[in-house]
Coordinates of C-alpha atoms in Angstrom, one line a residue:
X154 CA 75.1 112.1 199.0
X155 CA 77.7 110.0 197.0
X156 CA 75.1 108.1 195.1
X157 CA 71.8 108.7 193.3
X158 CA 68.9 106.5 191.9
X159 CA 68.0 107.0 188.3
X160 CA 65.1 105.5 186.6
X161 CA 63.5 105.4 183.3
X162 CA 59.9 105.6 182.1
X163 CA 59.5 101.8 181.9
X164 CA 60.6 101.2 185.6
X165 CA 64.0 100.3 185.2
X166 CA 66.4 101.9 187.5
X167 CA 69.9 101.7 188.8
X168 CA 72.3 103.3 191.3
X169 CA 75.1 105.7 190.0
X170 CA 77.9 107.8 191.4
X171 CA 77.0 111.7 191.8
X172 CA 77.8 113.5 188.7
X173 CA 77.4 110.4 186.4
X174 CA 76.6 112.0 183.0
X175 CA 73.3 111.5 181.5
X176 CA 75.0 109.7 178.7
X177 CA 76.6 107.1 180.9
X178 CA 73.4 106.5 182.8
X179 CA 71.6 105.9 179.4
X180 CA 74.1 103.2 178.5
X181 CA 73.0 101.1 181.5
X182 CA 69.3 102.0 181.3
X183 CA 68.1 101.8 177.7
X184 CA 68.6 99.7 174.6
X185 CA 71.4 100.2 172.2
X186 CA 68.8 101.0 169.5
X187 CA 67.3 103.7 171.7
X188 CA 70.5 105.1 172.7
X189 CA 71.6 105.7 168.9
X190 CA 68.5 107.8 168.4
X191 CA 68.9 109.8 171.5
X192 CA 70.6 113.3 171.2
X193 CA 69.5 114.6 174.7
X194 CA 67.6 113.7 177.7
X195 CA 64.7 115.0 180.1
X196 CA 66.0 114.6 183.6
X197 CA 63.1 115.5 186.1
X198 CA 61.2 117.1 183.2
X199 CA 64.2 119.4 182.5
X200 CA 66.0 119.0 179.1
X201 CA 69.7 118.6 179.2
X202 CA 72.7 117.6 177.3
X203 CA 74.0 113.9 177.3
X204 CA 77.2 115.3 179.0
X205 CA 75.5 117.0 181.9
X206 CA 76.1 115.6 185.2
X207 CA 73.3 114.0 187.3
X208 CA 73.3 115.2 190.6
X209 CA 70.0 114.0 192.3
X210 CA 67.6 111.2 192.1
X211 CA 65.4 111.2 189.0
X212 CA 63.6 109.9 186.1
X213 CA 65.5 109.9 182.8
X214 CA 63.7 110.2 179.4
X215 CA 65.4 109.9 176.2
X216 CA 64.8 112.7 173.7
X217 CA 64.9 110.9 170.2
X218 CA 66.2 112.9 167.2
X219 CA 62.9 112.1 165.4
X220 CA 60.8 113.5 168.2
X221 CA 59.4 117.2 168.2
X222 CA 61.8 118.2 170.9
X223 CA 64.6 116.4 169.2
X224 CA 64.2 118.0 165.9
X225 CA 64.1 121.4 167.8
X226 CA 67.5 120.6 169.3
X227 CA 68.9 119.2 166.2
X228 CA 67.9 122.4 164.4
X229 CA 69.3 124.8 166.9
X230 CA 72.6 122.7 166.7
X231 CA 72.5 123.0 162.9
X232 CA 72.2 126.9 163.1
X233 CA 75.3 126.9 165.2
X234 CA 77.2 124.8 162.5
X235 CA 75.9 127.1 159.9
X236 CA 77.2 130.3 161.8
X237 CA 80.5 128.2 162.4
X238 CA 80.7 127.7 158.7
X239 CA 80.0 131.4 157.8
X240 CA 82.9 132.5 160.4
X241 CA 85.3 130.0 158.8
X242 CA 84.4 131.0 155.2
X243 CA 84.0 134.7 155.6
X244 CA 86.3 135.5 158.5
X245 CA 85.9 138.0 161.3
X246 CA 84.2 140.8 159.1
X247 CA 81.0 138.9 159.7
X248 CA 79.3 139.7 163.0
X249 CA 76.9 137.0 164.5
X250 CA 73.7 137.9 166.3
X251 CA 71.2 135.4 167.0
X252 CA 70.4 131.8 165.6
X253 CA 67.1 130.0 167.1
X254 CA 65.2 126.9 165.9
X255 CA 61.9 127.9 164.6
X256 CA 58.9 125.9 163.4
X257 CA 60.2 123.3 160.6
X258 CA 63.8 124.8 160.7
X259 CA 66.3 127.4 162.1
X260 CA 67.8 130.7 161.0
X261 CA 70.8 132.8 162.1
X262 CA 71.2 136.6 161.6
X263 CA 74.4 138.0 160.3
X264 CA 76.1 141.4 160.3
X265 CA 78.2 141.7 156.9
X266 CA 78.9 144.6 154.6
X267 CA 78.0 142.5 151.4
X268 CA 74.7 140.6 152.5
X269 CA 74.6 137.1 151.7
X270 CA 72.6 135.6 148.7
X271 CA 71.5 132.2 147.6
X272 CA 74.6 132.0 145.5
X273 CA 76.5 131.4 148.8
X274 CA 74.4 128.7 149.9
X275 CA 76.5 125.8 148.1
X276 CA 79.8 126.8 149.8
X277 CA 78.0 127.3 153.2
X278 CA 76.4 123.9 153.0
X279 CA 79.7 122.3 151.9
X280 CA 81.5 123.8 154.8
X281 CA 78.8 122.6 157.2
X282 CA 79.1 119.0 155.9
X283 CA 82.9 119.2 156.5
X284 CA 82.2 120.4 160.2
X285 CA 79.8 117.3 160.5
X286 CA 82.7 115.2 159.1
X287 CA 85.0 116.5 162.1
X288 CA 82.8 115.0 164.7
X289 CA 83.5 118.1 166.9
X290 CA 82.4 117.5 170.5
X291 CA 79.9 120.2 171.5
X292 CA 80.8 121.4 175.1
X293 CA 78.9 123.6 177.4
X294 CA 80.8 126.2 179.1
X295 CA 79.7 128.5 181.9
X296 CA 81.2 131.8 183.1
X297 CA 80.4 134.8 184.9
X298 CA 78.4 137.4 183.0
X299 CA 80.8 140.3 183.3
X300 CA 83.7 137.9 182.1
X301 CA 81.6 136.9 179.2
X302 CA 81.2 140.4 178.3
X303 CA 84.8 141.0 178.2
X304 CA 85.3 137.7 176.1
X305 CA 82.9 139.0 173.3
X306 CA 84.3 142.4 173.2
X307 CA 87.8 141.1 172.7
X308 CA 86.2 138.9 169.8
X309 CA 84.5 142.1 168.4
X310 CA 81.0 140.7 168.6
X311 CA 78.7 143.5 169.4
X312 CA 75.6 141.8 169.2
X313 CA 76.6 139.1 171.6
X314 CA 77.8 141.9 174.0
X315 CA 74.5 143.9 173.9
X316 CA 72.5 140.6 174.7
X317 CA 74.8 140.0 177.7
X318 CA 74.5 143.5 179.1
X319 CA 70.6 143.2 178.9
X320 CA 70.9 140.1 181.1
X321 CA 70.5 139.8 184.7
X322 CA 71.9 136.3 185.4
X323 CA 75.2 136.2 187.2
X324 CA 76.5 133.1 185.3
X325 CA 75.8 132.5 181.5
X326 CA 76.3 129.6 179.3
X327 CA 77.9 128.9 176.0
X328 CA 78.2 126.1 173.7
X329 CA 81.7 125.5 171.9
X330 CA 82.5 123.2 168.9
X331 CA 86.1 123.4 167.7
X332 CA 87.0 127.2 167.5
X333 CA 83.2 128.4 167.3
X334 CA 81.7 129.5 170.6
X335 CA 78.2 130.9 170.8
X336 CA 75.9 132.4 173.7
X337 CA 73.2 129.7 174.3
X338 CA 71.2 128.0 177.0
X339 CA 71.0 124.7 175.1
X340 CA 70.8 121.8 175.1
X341 CA 72.6 120.5 172.1
X342 CA 73.6 117.4 170.1
X343 CA 76.6 115.6 171.5
X344 CA 79.0 116.2 168.6
X345 CA 78.8 117.6 165.0
X346 CA 78.4 114.1 163.3
X347 CA 74.6 114.3 164.2
X348 CA 74.4 116.9 161.5
X349 CA 73.6 114.5 158.5
X350 CA 70.5 115.9 156.6
X351 CA 70.0 119.8 156.3
X352 CA 69.4 122.4 153.7
X353 CA 69.7 126.1 153.5
X354 CA 66.4 127.5 152.0
X355 CA 66.3 131.4 151.7
X356 CA 67.6 134.7 152.6
X357 CA 65.8 137.8 154.1
X358 CA 66.6 141.1 155.6
X359 CA 65.9 141.5 159.4
X360 CA 66.3 144.4 161.8
X361 CA 68.4 143.9 164.7
X362 CA 65.7 143.1 167.6
X363 CA 63.0 143.9 165.0
X364 CA 63.7 147.8 165.4
X365 CA 63.4 149.5 162.2
X366 CA 65.9 152.2 163.5
X367 CA 68.6 149.4 164.3
X368 CA 71.1 147.7 161.8
X369 CA 69.8 145.7 158.9
X370 CA 70.9 142.1 159.2
X371 CA 71.0 139.2 156.8
X372 CA 69.0 136.3 157.9
X373 CA 69.7 132.8 156.6
X374 CA 67.0 130.2 156.7
X375 CA 67.6 126.7 156.8
X376 CA 65.9 123.3 158.0
X377 CA 67.3 119.9 159.2
X378 CA 65.9 116.4 159.7
X379 CA 66.6 113.1 161.2
X380 CA 66.7 111.4 157.9
X381 CA 66.8 112.3 154.0
X382 CA 63.2 110.9 153.4
X383 CA 61.7 113.5 155.6
X384 CA 63.7 116.2 154.2
X385 CA 62.5 115.3 150.7
X386 CA 58.9 115.3 151.9
X387 CA 59.6 118.9 153.5
X388 CA 61.1 120.1 150.3
X389 CA 58.2 118.7 148.2
X390 CA 55.8 120.4 150.5
X391 CA 57.7 123.7 150.0
X392 CA 57.3 123.4 146.3
X393 CA 53.7 122.6 146.6
X394 CA 53.2 125.8 148.7
X395 CA 54.8 127.9 146.0
X396 CA 52.3 126.8 143.7
X397 CA 49.4 127.7 146.2
X398 CA 50.9 130.9 147.0
X399 CA 47.7 133.1 147.3
X400 CA 49.4 136.2 146.0
X401 CA 50.5 134.4 142.6
X402 CA 46.8 132.9 142.5
X403 CA 45.3 136.0 143.6
X404 CA 46.6 137.7 140.6
X405 CA 46.2 135.0 138.1
X406 CA 42.5 134.5 139.3
X407 CA 41.8 138.4 139.2
X408 CA 40.7 138.2 143.0
X409 CA 42.5 141.1 144.6
X410 CA 45.2 143.8 143.9
X411 CA 47.7 145.6 146.2
X412 CA 48.5 149.4 145.2
X413 CA 51.4 151.4 146.5
X414 CA 49.4 154.3 145.4
X415 CA 46.4 153.2 147.7
X416 CA 48.8 152.2 150.5
X417 CA 50.6 149.1 151.6
X418 CA 48.4 146.6 153.4
X419 CA 45.2 147.9 152.0
X420 CA 43.3 145.4 149.9
X421 CA 41.5 146.2 146.5
X422 CA 39.0 143.6 145.9
X423 CA 38.5 142.9 142.2
X424 CA 34.9 141.7 140.8
X425 CA 35.7 138.0 141.1
X426 CA 37.3 138.5 144.6
X427 CA 34.3 140.5 145.6
X428 CA 32.0 137.7 144.5
X429 CA 34.0 135.2 146.5
X430 CA 33.7 137.6 149.7
X431 CA 29.9 137.8 148.9
X432 CA 29.5 134.1 149.0
X433 CA 31.4 133.6 152.1
X434 CA 29.7 136.7 153.9
X435 CA 26.1 135.4 152.7
X436 CA 26.7 132.1 154.1
X437 CA 28.2 133.5 157.3
X438 CA 25.2 135.8 158.0
X439 CA 22.8 133.1 157.2
X440 CA 24.4 130.6 159.6
X441 CA 24.5 133.2 162.3
X442 CA 20.9 134.0 161.8
X443 CA 20.1 130.3 162.1
X444 CA 22.1 130.2 165.4
X445 CA 20.2 133.1 167.2
X446 CA 22.5 136.0 166.2
X447 CA 21.5 139.6 165.2
X448 CA 23.6 141.5 162.9
X449 CA 25.2 145.0 163.7
X450 CA 26.9 147.8 161.7
X451 CA 29.0 150.1 163.4
X452 CA 31.4 153.2 162.3
X453 CA 34.9 153.1 161.5
X454 CA 36.1 155.7 163.8
X455 CA 35.5 156.9 167.2
X456 CA 36.2 159.7 169.7
X457 CA 39.9 158.9 171.3
X458 CA 38.2 158.9 174.7
X459 CA 36.4 155.7 173.9
X460 CA 39.7 153.9 173.3
X461 CA 41.0 155.4 176.6
X462 CA 38.0 153.8 178.5
X463 CA 38.3 150.5 176.9
X464 CA 41.9 150.4 177.7
X465 CA 43.1 149.9 174.1
X466 CA 45.2 153.0 174.1
X467 CA 47.2 151.8 177.2
X468 CA 47.4 148.1 176.0
X469 CA 47.2 148.3 172.1
X470 CA 48.1 152.0 171.3
X471 CA 51.3 151.0 169.5
X472 CA 49.2 149.0 167.0
X473 CA 46.7 151.9 166.4
X474 CA 46.7 154.6 163.7
X475 CA 47.3 158.1 164.9
X476 CA 44.6 160.3 166.0
X477 CA 42.8 162.9 163.8
X478 CA 41.3 166.0 164.9
X479 CA 37.8 166.9 163.9
X480 CA 35.8 170.0 165.4
X481 CA 38.7 170.1 168.1
X482 CA 38.0 166.5 169.1
X483 CA 40.4 163.5 168.5
X484 CA 39.2 160.6 166.7
X485 CA 40.8 157.3 165.9
X486 CA 40.3 154.6 163.3
X487 CA 39.0 151.4 165.2
X488 CA 41.3 148.6 165.9
X489 CA 38.5 146.5 167.4
X490 CA 34.7 146.5 167.2
X491 CA 34.1 145.6 170.9
X492 CA 33.4 149.2 172.3
X493 CA 30.8 149.9 169.4
X494 CA 28.8 146.8 170.5
X495 CA 28.8 148.0 174.2
X496 CA 27.5 151.1 172.8
X497 CA 24.6 149.4 171.2
X498 CA 24.1 147.4 174.4
X499 CA 24.1 150.6 176.7
X500 CA 21.6 152.4 174.4
X501 CA 18.9 150.6 176.1
X502 CA 18.1 148.9 179.5
X503 CA 18.2 145.2 179.8
X504 CA 16.7 142.4 181.9
X505 CA 18.1 139.0 182.9
X506 CA 15.2 137.7 180.7
X507 CA 16.7 138.8 177.5
X508 CA 20.0 136.9 177.9
X509 CA 22.0 135.6 176.2
X510 CA 22.2 138.4 173.7
X511 CA 24.3 137.4 170.5
X512 CA 25.4 140.2 168.1
X513 CA 27.6 139.8 165.1
X514 CA 29.4 142.2 162.6
X515 CA 31.4 142.0 159.6
X516 CA 33.4 144.9 161.0
X517 CA 36.4 146.5 159.3
X518 CA 39.1 147.5 161.4
X519 CA 42.7 149.1 161.0
X520 CA 46.0 148.0 162.8
X521 CA 49.3 149.5 162.1
X522 CA 51.6 146.6 160.9
X523 CA 55.4 147.4 160.2
X524 CA 55.9 147.4 156.3
X525 CA 58.2 144.4 156.6
X526 CA 55.6 142.3 158.1
X527 CA 52.9 142.8 155.5
X528 CA 52.3 139.7 153.4
X529 CA 49.5 139.7 150.7
X530 CA 46.1 138.8 152.4
X531 CA 47.8 137.3 155.4
X532 CA 49.0 140.5 157.2
X533 CA 47.5 143.7 156.3
X534 CA 46.5 147.1 157.7
X535 CA 42.9 147.2 157.0
X536 CA 40.7 144.0 157.4
X537 CA 37.2 142.6 158.1
X538 CA 36.7 140.7 161.2
X539 CA 33.9 138.2 161.5
X540 CA 33.3 139.5 164.8
X541 CA 30.7 138.6 167.5
X542 CA 29.9 139.6 171.0
X543 CA 27.6 137.6 173.5
X544 CA 26.4 139.1 176.8
X545 CA 25.1 136.6 179.2
X546 CA 24.7 135.7 182.9
X547 CA 27.4 133.8 184.6
X548 CA 25.2 130.7 184.9
X549 CA 24.8 130.9 180.9
X550 CA 28.7 131.0 180.4
X551 CA 29.8 127.5 179.9
X552 CA 26.8 126.7 177.6
X553 CA 27.5 129.8 175.3
X554 CA 31.1 128.7 174.9
X555 CA 30.0 125.2 174.0
X556 CA 27.5 126.7 171.4
X557 CA 30.2 129.0 170.0
X558 CA 32.7 125.7 169.6
X559 CA 29.8 124.0 168.0
X560 CA 29.1 126.7 165.5
X561 CA 32.8 127.4 164.9
X562 CA 33.6 123.7 164.2
X563 CA 30.5 123.5 161.8
X564 CA 31.5 126.6 159.9
X565 CA 35.2 125.5 159.4
X566 CA 34.0 122.0 158.4
X567 CA 31.7 123.7 155.6
X568 CA 34.7 125.5 154.3
X569 CA 36.7 122.2 154.1
X570 CA 38.8 122.3 157.4
X571 CA 38.2 119.0 159.3
X572 CA 42.0 119.0 161.1
X573 CA 42.8 121.4 163.7
X574 CA 44.9 122.2 166.8
X575 CA 43.0 123.7 170.0
X576 CA 45.0 125.8 172.6
X577 CA 43.7 127.4 175.8
X578 CA 45.7 130.6 176.3
X579 CA 45.9 131.6 179.9
X580 CA 46.6 134.7 182.0
X581 CA 49.4 136.9 180.7
X582 CA 51.9 138.7 183.0
X583 CA 50.2 142.0 182.3
X584 CA 46.5 141.9 182.7
X585 CA 43.2 143.6 184.0
X586 CA 40.7 142.3 186.3
X587 CA 40.3 140.1 189.5
X588 CA 42.0 136.7 189.9
X589 CA 38.5 135.3 190.8
X590 CA 37.2 136.3 187.3
X591 CA 40.1 134.9 185.5
X592 CA 39.7 131.5 187.2
X593 CA 36.0 131.6 186.6
X594 CA 36.4 132.1 182.9
X595 CA 39.4 129.9 182.5
X596 CA 37.4 127.0 184.0
X597 CA 34.4 127.7 182.0
X598 CA 36.6 127.6 178.6
X599 CA 38.0 124.3 179.8
X600 CA 34.7 122.6 180.8
X601 CA 33.0 123.7 177.4
X602 CA 36.0 122.0 175.5
X603 CA 35.9 118.9 177.8
X604 CA 32.0 118.6 177.1
X605 CA 32.6 118.9 173.4
X606 CA 35.3 116.2 173.6
X607 CA 37.9 118.5 172.3
X608 CA 41.7 117.8 173.1
X609 CA 43.6 120.9 173.7
X610 CA 47.0 122.1 174.6
X611 CA 47.4 124.9 177.5
X612 CA 49.3 127.9 176.2
X613 CA 50.5 129.5 179.5
X614 CA 50.5 133.4 179.7
X615 CA 49.1 133.8 176.1
X616 CA 45.7 135.1 177.0
X617 CA 44.7 138.7 176.0
X618 CA 44.9 141.5 178.7
X619 CA 41.3 141.4 179.6
X620 CA 40.7 137.3 179.6
X621 CA 41.6 133.9 178.8
X622 CA 40.9 132.6 175.1
X623 CA 40.6 129.5 173.1
X624 CA 42.3 129.5 169.9
X625 CA 41.9 127.0 167.0
X626 CA 44.5 126.6 164.5
X627 CA 43.2 125.0 161.3
X628 CA 45.4 122.7 159.0
X629 CA 45.2 123.1 155.2
X630 CA 45.6 120.2 152.6
X631 CA 49.3 120.3 152.9
X632 CA 49.5 120.1 156.5
X633 CA 50.2 123.7 157.6
X634 CA 48.7 125.4 160.6
X635 CA 46.8 128.7 160.5
X636 CA 45.6 130.7 163.3
X637 CA 41.9 131.7 162.8
X638 CA 39.3 131.1 165.4
X639 CA 39.3 132.8 168.9
X640 CA 37.0 132.9 171.7
X641 CA 37.7 135.1 174.7
X642 CA 36.0 135.8 177.9
X643 CA 35.9 139.4 179.4
X644 CA 35.0 140.7 182.6
X645 CA 36.9 144.0 181.9
X646 CA 35.0 145.8 179.3
X647 CA 31.7 145.4 180.9
X648 CA 33.1 147.0 184.2
X649 CA 35.0 149.7 182.3
X650 CA 31.8 150.8 180.4
X651 CA 29.2 150.2 183.3
X652 CA 27.4 147.6 181.6
X653 CA 24.6 146.2 183.7
X654 CA 21.3 144.3 183.5
X655 CA 18.4 144.1 186.1
X656 CA 18.6 140.8 187.9
X657 CA 15.7 138.6 189.2
X658 CA 16.3 140.3 192.5
X659 CA 15.7 143.7 191.0
X660 CA 19.2 145.0 191.4
X661 CA 21.9 145.9 188.9
X662 CA 24.4 143.1 188.0
X663 CA 27.2 143.0 185.4
X664 CA 26.9 140.6 182.5
X665 CA 29.7 138.6 181.2
X666 CA 30.9 139.5 177.7
X667 CA 32.2 136.9 175.3
X668 CA 34.4 138.0 172.2
X669 CA 34.7 135.6 169.3
X670 CA 35.9 135.5 165.7
X671 CA 35.5 132.2 163.9
X672 CA 37.2 133.2 160.6
X673 CA 39.3 135.9 162.3
X674 CA 40.4 138.3 159.6
X675 CA 38.0 137.6 156.5
X676 CA 41.2 138.7 154.4
X677 CA 43.4 136.2 155.8
X678 CA 40.8 133.4 155.8
X679 CA 40.4 133.8 152.2
X680 CA 44.2 133.9 151.8
X681 CA 44.2 130.4 153.4
X682 CA 41.2 129.2 151.4
X683 CA 43.0 130.2 148.2
X684 CA 46.1 128.0 149.3
X685 CA 44.1 125.2 150.8
X686 CA 42.1 124.8 147.5
X687 CA 45.0 125.9 145.3
X688 CA 42.4 128.4 143.9
X689 CA 39.9 125.6 142.7
X690 CA 37.1 126.6 145.1
X691 CA 34.2 124.3 145.9
X692 CA 31.0 125.1 143.5
X693 CA 29.1 126.9 146.3
X694 CA 31.7 129.6 146.9
X695 CA 33.3 129.6 143.3
X696 CA 33.1 133.2 142.1
X697 CA 32.4 131.8 138.6
X698 CA 30.4 128.7 138.6
X699 CA 30.2 128.2 134.8
X700 CA 31.5 129.7 131.7
X701 CA 29.8 129.7 128.3
X702 CA 32.0 128.9 125.3
X703 CA 30.8 128.9 121.8
X704 CA 32.1 126.9 118.8
X705 CA 31.4 129.5 116.2
X706 CA 29.9 133.0 115.9
X707 CA 26.6 131.5 114.8
X708 CA 25.8 130.5 118.3
X709 CA 26.7 134.1 119.9
X710 CA 22.9 135.1 120.3
X711 CA 21.8 131.8 121.9
X712 CA 24.9 131.9 124.1
X713 CA 23.8 135.4 125.3
X714 CA 20.3 134.2 125.9
X715 CA 21.6 131.3 128.1
X716 CA 23.8 133.7 130.0
X717 CA 20.9 135.9 130.9
X718 CA 18.8 132.9 131.7
X719 CA 21.3 131.4 134.2
X720 CA 22.1 134.9 135.8
X721 CA 18.3 135.2 136.5
X722 CA 18.3 131.8 138.1
X723 CA 21.3 132.8 140.5
X724 CA 24.2 130.9 138.7
X725 CA 27.5 132.8 138.6
X726 CA 28.1 132.6 135.0
X727 CA 30.4 134.3 132.5
X728 CA 30.6 133.8 128.6
X729 CA 33.7 133.7 126.2
X730 CA 32.4 134.5 122.8
X731 CA 35.8 135.5 121.3
X732 CA 36.7 134.3 117.8
X733 CA 39.1 131.7 119.2
X734 CA 39.5 128.0 119.1
X735 CA 37.5 126.1 121.4
X736 CA 40.3 124.1 123.1
X737 CA 42.2 127.7 123.7
X738 CA 38.9 128.9 125.5
X739 CA 38.6 125.7 127.4
X740 CA 42.4 125.7 128.6
X741 CA 41.8 129.5 129.8
X742 CA 38.6 128.3 131.8
X743 CA 40.7 125.6 133.4
X744 CA 43.3 128.1 134.1
X745 CA 40.8 130.3 135.9
X746 CA 39.4 127.1 137.9
X747 CA 35.9 127.4 136.6
X748 CA 34.0 124.4 137.8
X749 CA 31.8 124.0 134.6
X750 CA 32.2 124.9 131.0
X751 CA 28.9 125.1 128.9
X752 CA 29.9 124.4 125.3
X753 CA 27.3 125.6 122.7
X754 CA 27.6 124.3 119.1
X755 CA 25.2 124.2 116.4
X756 CA 23.3 121.1 117.7
X757 CA 23.1 122.8 121.1
X758 CA 21.7 126.0 119.5
X759 CA 19.0 124.0 117.7
X760 CA 18.0 121.6 120.7
X761 CA 18.0 124.5 123.2
X762 CA 20.6 122.6 125.5
X763 CA 24.2 122.9 126.6
X764 CA 27.1 120.5 126.7
X765 CA 28.4 120.4 130.2
X766 CA 32.2 119.8 130.7
X767 CA 33.6 119.6 134.2
X768 CA 37.2 121.4 134.9
X769 CA 38.7 117.9 135.3
X770 CA 37.8 117.3 131.6
X771 CA 34.7 114.9 132.2
X772 CA 31.5 115.6 130.2
X773 CA 28.0 115.3 131.4
X774 CA 25.1 114.5 129.2
X775 CA 23.3 117.3 127.4
X776 CA 20.9 119.4 129.4
X777 CA 18.7 122.6 129.3
X778 CA 19.7 125.7 130.8
X779 CA 17.1 125.3 133.5
X780 CA 18.3 121.7 134.3
X781 CA 21.9 123.1 134.6
X782 CA 20.7 125.8 137.1
X783 CA 18.9 123.3 139.1
X784 CA 21.8 120.9 139.2
X785 CA 24.1 123.8 140.5
X786 CA 21.5 124.8 143.1
X787 CA 21.2 121.3 144.2
X788 CA 25.0 120.8 144.6
X789 CA 25.3 124.1 146.4
X790 CA 22.5 123.3 149.0
X791 CA 23.9 119.9 149.4
X792 CA 27.3 121.3 150.4
X793 CA 25.9 123.9 152.7
X794 CA 23.6 121.4 154.4
X795 CA 26.2 118.8 155.2

């Protein structure tokens, strides 16, 4: 073959000589405006450089710099430019490791005797800008793996050598710009002039290959965009995220504490945080009761044999705590609630008429997380799952999944999350169960989502070892995604624990088990809520709904009477009777994000009323304590009924 036919999405096509580059084909097939924004292409669905030779008939799709895939390529190329700048500035004493694109940016890991700090950012960014001005062509180079190992051994780059030694490919690819060359699959931008808008963000420590026994490296994080406006928007979002940091607000609002004396990753809930949890948990329990669930409570430990039967020791053992010996029997802290719910099921015989059986539990579990991965409420070692398990017949599976999705979205919306992305995670490489069961459960998840009208993305190979799952990632007020909800179909555990029911035919049958968590970890969900609302919670879940503020000591006795009346009527109220100026006490209440301030002076005491001030500064007409309590109850009921 000496000629090939290349087409583009709109139907235009032309004939080219074999090995014509993707860039040359673009020049004939797309407009100059599109070409100026194209940094790579998809050819027959495969991403490749503009310099890549085309060797077969196919369809060419431009990858624009502003697209999701285009930004990923741009950021990966910026990571290479950062590594090049570091090598030029600090010499051969710096060893390079890996530098991928990540969500919203990129990073690169370096081994340097003196770790980098933010003080180095200005010099590195200046050298990156200089590299961009050089317009260095970025070339793809291929060589045999053994030759590549020798090449990097000569360059004294041990991390590249180790990566190459672990590869099985006979030939490996590199990308070179000027004197800098890096092991990489690509694709990359055509030349360094595309590096126009970038920013280094932060520095962190990182163990080589995530192994705490290996070398500690310095990780430099950065980001890159197609234009300055997008970078400015992103940096503004980072600043807003700092203001919303749940660790900072959790301390300011008196919600939770972490203590090295207690242990890392173990949360101490303070009274205000405990009240916030109570509001959330009460709502969760009430909604589940309304939707046909029954509540369970189960222990925190179990015999080790239970986790052998369930398969958790084989598939999840590295995330479990070490066993403890009691009466010469080994026990372990639970990482999951599911085997306990099966224990409840197997305590009695069941008929097909009872299904579906829906059980839920706010069950505290314990999982080992590396110290470096712990992060406030978001990544902890002991947490409470809003867990539920549904036992059903095969003919009920699709409807039950639909009902779970319906309840899931309703609860998320009540908490203020209306925007989310949905993913279907399919069979992983390491799994248990028959292919038939996997296909049945995957199809049931698909059909339930389609029946609900949910758009979803397939996430290949990301299911759990016992079944496929639906994951829902909610978006907060500043556009960040958070993994919370999950729905999983399981044929495996019922089989392992010999879970059965008596069918219509009088024979024993195995039910299907659905695992689901709507909020996921309660700790993590509350962390997301804190950041979503910047600590200013809706009235129905605010740990302190109102604060009573007196003007002088003469009103203290009346303030106490109002306080006691409101508490009896169910209002979450506190009082500030300190001998301080009123404006000072108002500012403090606003800092604590209290929805209502009840101001009491001599007139209010005489008339038996309170003056109601909202946290935004607006005042409501005077009302009696009883009227205020009714107003609060009405607002809360309206929010929860929506």
